[in-house]
Short mmCIF file of C-alpha atoms in Angstrom, two decimals:
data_model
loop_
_atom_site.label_atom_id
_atom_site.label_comp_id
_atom_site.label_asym_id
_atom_site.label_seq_id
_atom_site.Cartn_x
_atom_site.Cartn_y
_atom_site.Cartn_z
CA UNK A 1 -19.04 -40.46 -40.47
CA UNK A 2 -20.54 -37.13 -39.87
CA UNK A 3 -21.73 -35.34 -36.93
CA UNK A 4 -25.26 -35.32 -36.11
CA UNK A 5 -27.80 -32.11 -35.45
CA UNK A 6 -27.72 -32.93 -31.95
CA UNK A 7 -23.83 -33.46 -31.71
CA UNK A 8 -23.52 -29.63 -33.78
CA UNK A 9 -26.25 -28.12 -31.47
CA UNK A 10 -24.48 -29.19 -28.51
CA UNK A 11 -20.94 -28.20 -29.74
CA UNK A 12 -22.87 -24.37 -30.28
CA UNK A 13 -23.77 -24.23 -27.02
CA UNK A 14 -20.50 -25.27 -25.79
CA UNK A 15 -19.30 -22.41 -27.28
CA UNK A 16 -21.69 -19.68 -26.62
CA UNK A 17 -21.39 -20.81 -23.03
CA UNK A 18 -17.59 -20.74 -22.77
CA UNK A 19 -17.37 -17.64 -25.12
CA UNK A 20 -20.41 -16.02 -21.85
CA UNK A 21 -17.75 -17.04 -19.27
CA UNK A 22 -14.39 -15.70 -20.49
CA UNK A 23 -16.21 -12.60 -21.00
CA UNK A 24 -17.73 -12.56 -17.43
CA UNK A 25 -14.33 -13.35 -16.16
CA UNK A 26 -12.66 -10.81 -17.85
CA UNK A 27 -14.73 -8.46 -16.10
CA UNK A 28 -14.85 -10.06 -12.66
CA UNK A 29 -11.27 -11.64 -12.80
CA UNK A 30 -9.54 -8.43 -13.97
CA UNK A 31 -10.18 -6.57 -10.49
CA UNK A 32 -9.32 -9.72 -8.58
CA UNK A 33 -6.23 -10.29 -10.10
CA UNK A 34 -5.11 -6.63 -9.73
CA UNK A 35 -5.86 -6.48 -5.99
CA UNK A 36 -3.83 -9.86 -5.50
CA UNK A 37 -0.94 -8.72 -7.90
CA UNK A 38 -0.64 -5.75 -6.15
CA UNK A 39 -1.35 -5.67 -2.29
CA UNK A 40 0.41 -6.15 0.59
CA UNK A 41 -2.60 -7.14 2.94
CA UNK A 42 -2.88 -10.82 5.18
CA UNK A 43 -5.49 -11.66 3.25
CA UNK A 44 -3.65 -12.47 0.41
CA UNK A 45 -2.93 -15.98 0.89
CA UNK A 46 -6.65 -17.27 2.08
CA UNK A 47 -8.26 -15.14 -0.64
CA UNK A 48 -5.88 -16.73 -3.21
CA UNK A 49 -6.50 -20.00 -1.95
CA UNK A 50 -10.12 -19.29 -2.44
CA UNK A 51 -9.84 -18.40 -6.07
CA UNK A 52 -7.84 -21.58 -6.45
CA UNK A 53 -9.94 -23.56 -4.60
CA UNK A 54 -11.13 -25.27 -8.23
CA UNK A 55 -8.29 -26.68 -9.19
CA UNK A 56 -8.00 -29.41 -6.56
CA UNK A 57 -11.56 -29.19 -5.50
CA UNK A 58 -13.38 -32.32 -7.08
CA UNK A 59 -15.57 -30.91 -9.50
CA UNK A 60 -18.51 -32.66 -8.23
CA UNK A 61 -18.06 -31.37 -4.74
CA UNK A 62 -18.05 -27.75 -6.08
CA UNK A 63 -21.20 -28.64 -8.13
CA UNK A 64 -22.87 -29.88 -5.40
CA UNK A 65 -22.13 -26.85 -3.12
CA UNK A 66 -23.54 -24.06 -6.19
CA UNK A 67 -26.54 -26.14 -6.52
CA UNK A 68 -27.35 -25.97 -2.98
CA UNK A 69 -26.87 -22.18 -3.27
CA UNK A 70 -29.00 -21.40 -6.43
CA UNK A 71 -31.57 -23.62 -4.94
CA UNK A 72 -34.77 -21.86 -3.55
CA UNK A 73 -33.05 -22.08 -0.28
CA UNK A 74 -29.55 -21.01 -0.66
CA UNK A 75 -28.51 -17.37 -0.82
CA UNK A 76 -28.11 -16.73 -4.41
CA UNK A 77 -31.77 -18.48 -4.74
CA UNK A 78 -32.91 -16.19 -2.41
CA UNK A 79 -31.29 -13.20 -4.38
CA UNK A 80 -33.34 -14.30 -7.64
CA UNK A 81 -36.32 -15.26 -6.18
CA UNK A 82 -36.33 -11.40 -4.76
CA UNK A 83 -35.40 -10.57 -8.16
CA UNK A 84 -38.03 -12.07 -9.96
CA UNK A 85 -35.79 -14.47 -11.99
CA UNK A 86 -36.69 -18.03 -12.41
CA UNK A 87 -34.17 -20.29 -10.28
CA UNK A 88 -30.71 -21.02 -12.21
CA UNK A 89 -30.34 -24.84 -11.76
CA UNK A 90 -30.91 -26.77 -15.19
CA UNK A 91 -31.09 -23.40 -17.18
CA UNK A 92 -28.11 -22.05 -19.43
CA UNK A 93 -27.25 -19.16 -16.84
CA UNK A 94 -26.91 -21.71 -14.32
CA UNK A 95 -23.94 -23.10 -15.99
CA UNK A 96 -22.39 -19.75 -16.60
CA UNK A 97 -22.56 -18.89 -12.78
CA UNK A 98 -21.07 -22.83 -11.81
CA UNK A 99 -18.40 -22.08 -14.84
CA UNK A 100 -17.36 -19.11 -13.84
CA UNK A 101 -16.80 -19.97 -10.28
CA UNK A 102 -15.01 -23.42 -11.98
CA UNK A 103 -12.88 -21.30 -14.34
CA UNK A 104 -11.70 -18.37 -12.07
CA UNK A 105 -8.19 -19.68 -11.33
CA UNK A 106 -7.89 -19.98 -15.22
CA UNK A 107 -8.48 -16.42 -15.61
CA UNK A 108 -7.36 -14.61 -12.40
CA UNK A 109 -3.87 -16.76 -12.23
CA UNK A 110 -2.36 -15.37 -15.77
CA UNK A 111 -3.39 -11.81 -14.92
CA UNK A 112 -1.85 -11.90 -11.31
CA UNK A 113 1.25 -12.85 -12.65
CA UNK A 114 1.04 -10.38 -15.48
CA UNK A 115 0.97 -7.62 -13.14
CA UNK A 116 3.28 -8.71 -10.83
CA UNK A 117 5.52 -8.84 -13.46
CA UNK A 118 5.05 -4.96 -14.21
CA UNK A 119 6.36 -3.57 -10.99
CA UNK A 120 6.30 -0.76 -9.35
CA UNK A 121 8.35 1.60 -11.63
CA UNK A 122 6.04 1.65 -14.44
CA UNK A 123 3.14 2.93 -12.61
CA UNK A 124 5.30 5.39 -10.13
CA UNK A 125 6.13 6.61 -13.84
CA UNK A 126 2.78 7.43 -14.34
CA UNK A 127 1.73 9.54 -11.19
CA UNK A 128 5.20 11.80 -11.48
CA UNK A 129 3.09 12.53 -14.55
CA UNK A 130 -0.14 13.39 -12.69
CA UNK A 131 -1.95 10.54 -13.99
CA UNK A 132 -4.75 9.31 -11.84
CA UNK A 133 -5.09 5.60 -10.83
CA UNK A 134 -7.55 4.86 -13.33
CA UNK A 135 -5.42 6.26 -16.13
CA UNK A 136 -2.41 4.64 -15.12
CA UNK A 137 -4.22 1.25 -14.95
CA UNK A 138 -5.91 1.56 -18.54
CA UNK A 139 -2.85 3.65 -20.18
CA UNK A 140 0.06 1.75 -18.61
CA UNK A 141 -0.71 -1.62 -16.81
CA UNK A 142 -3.19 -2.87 -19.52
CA UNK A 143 -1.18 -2.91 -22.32
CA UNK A 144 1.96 -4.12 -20.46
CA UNK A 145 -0.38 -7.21 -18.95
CA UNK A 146 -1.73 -7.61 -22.54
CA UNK A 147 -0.16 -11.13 -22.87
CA UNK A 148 -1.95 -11.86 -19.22
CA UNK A 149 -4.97 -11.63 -21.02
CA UNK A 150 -4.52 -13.30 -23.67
CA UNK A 151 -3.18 -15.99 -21.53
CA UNK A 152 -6.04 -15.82 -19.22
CA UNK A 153 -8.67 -16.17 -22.31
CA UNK A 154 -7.59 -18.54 -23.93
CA UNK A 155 -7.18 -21.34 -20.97
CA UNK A 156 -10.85 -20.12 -19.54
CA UNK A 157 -12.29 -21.09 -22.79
CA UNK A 158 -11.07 -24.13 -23.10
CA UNK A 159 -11.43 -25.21 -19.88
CA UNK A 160 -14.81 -24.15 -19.78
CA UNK A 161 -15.33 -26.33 -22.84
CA UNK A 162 -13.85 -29.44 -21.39
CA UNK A 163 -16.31 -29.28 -18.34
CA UNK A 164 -18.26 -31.91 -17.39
CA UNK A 165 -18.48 -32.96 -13.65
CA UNK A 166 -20.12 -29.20 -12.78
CA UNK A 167 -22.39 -28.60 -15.52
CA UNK A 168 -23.74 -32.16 -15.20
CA UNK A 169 -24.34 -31.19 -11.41
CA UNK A 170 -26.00 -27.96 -12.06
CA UNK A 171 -27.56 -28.08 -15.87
CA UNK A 172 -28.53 -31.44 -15.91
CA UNK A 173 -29.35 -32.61 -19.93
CA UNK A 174 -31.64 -30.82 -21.17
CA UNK A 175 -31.20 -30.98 -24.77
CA UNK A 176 -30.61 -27.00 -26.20
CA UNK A 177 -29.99 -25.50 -23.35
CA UNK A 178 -27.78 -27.54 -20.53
CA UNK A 179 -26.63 -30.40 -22.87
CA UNK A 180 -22.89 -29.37 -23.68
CA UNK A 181 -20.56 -31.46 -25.66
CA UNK A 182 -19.01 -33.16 -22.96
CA UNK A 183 -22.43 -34.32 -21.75
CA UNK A 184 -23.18 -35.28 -25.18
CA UNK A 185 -20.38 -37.87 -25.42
CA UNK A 186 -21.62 -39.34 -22.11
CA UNK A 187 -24.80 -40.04 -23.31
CA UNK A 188 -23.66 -41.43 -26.44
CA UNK A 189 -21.12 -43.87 -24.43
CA UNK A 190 -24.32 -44.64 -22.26
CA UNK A 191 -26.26 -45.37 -24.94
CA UNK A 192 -23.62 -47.91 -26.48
CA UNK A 193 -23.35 -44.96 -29.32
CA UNK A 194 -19.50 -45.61 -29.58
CA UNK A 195 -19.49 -44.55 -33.06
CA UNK A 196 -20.76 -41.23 -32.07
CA UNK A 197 -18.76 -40.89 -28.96
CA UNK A 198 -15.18 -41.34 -31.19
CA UNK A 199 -16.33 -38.40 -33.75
CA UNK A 200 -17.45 -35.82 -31.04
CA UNK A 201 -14.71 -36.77 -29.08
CA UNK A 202 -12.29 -36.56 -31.85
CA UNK A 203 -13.63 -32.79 -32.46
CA UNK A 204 -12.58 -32.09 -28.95
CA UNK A 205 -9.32 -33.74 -29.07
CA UNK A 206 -8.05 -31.89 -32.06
CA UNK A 207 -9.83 -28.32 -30.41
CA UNK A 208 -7.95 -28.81 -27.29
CA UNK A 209 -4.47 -29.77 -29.45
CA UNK A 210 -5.11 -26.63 -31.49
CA UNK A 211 -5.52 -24.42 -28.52
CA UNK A 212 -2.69 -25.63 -26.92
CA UNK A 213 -0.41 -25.56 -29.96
CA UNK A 214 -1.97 -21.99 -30.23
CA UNK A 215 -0.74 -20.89 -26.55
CA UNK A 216 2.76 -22.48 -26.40
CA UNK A 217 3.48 -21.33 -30.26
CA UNK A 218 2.57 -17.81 -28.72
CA UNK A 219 3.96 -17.44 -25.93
CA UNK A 220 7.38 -16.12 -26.36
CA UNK A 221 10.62 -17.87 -25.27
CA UNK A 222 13.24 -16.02 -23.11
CA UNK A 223 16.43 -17.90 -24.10
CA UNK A 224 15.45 -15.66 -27.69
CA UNK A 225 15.19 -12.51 -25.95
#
């Protein structure tokens, strides 16, 4: 009734690969979400509906269209070739490329509306006070758009650990580095394992309940304020 080596290596790299992306996307989502919480400019909408783009976008298709372009002939092939960097399809940075382009809406979505929410006054507040952009931002906005972040973290991990369609397309199963838990429980379903498929699956009901539970326990509610 217990888990095997293979079913606790695979649930590792599950996390070390969603615990890679949230921190990639904290970095690269941060600066997106700011820019679309706080201009004015036409572009708006379409680069919105970019970032979106992988929530209705089936994740096969999306798959399909990052392995074309970390392939020796697409442009981010051609960027690591020139780098020196062995191609990314069916290695573990592959996946964290295709799962942070899968995850983005995860991450940029809370922190948009987290600094929406701020307003204007706040930072106006700030440069009456003479404080540059860059302190307003980490002095002011930050800490107001904390629960943004937290928001934003949690959903991009566990999304990113409920992937399956996209890291199947671009990681393959190679056991240790592309085989993630969700590709694990395929192979044990194809492989008649149901046994095995009910216990790793059951660890990734109850992690997906918890996080949930986690989030909406959190998250404060405004009749109470």
């Amino acid at each position: 009734m217990l888990l095997t080596a293979e079913d606790w290596q695979t649930i590792g790299l599950t996390i070390k690969l969603a615990g890679t992306v949230t921190l990639c996307l904290f970095v690269i989502g941060t600066p997106i979400a700011w820019w679309l919480g706080r201009t004015t400019s036409r572009l708006k909408g379409p680069i919105g509906a970019v970032v979106a783009l992988p929530l209705v976008l089936p994740p096969s298709v999306l798959g399909f269209y990052l392995l074309l372009a970390m392939g020796p002939y697409g442009f981010i092939g051609h960027f690591t070739n020139w780098l020196g960097v062995h191609p990314l399809p069916f290695t573990f940075w592959g996946l964290v490329v295709a799962s942070v382009f899968y995850s983005l809406p995860f991450m940029v979505q809370p922190l948009q509306n987290a600094f929406e929410a701020i307003g204007d006054k706040p930072l106006e507040a700030a440069a009456t006070l003479r404080a540059a952009p860059w302190d307003a931002f980490f002095s002011v906005a930050l800490p107001m758009a904390l629960p943004g972040f937290l928001t934003g973290g949690i959903l991009t991990f566990a999304h990113t650990v409920g992937e399956f369609g996209v890291v199947l397309m671009i990681g393959g199963n190679l056991p240790g580095e592309t085989r993630v838990a969700s590709v694990q429980i395929y192979d044990h379903v194809e492989a008649m394992e149901y046994a095995g498929a009910h216990r790793l699956s059951a660890v990734m009901l109850v992690f997906s309940f918890l996080v949930l539970l986690g989030l909406y326990a959190w998250r404060p509610n405004p009749k109470k304020a």
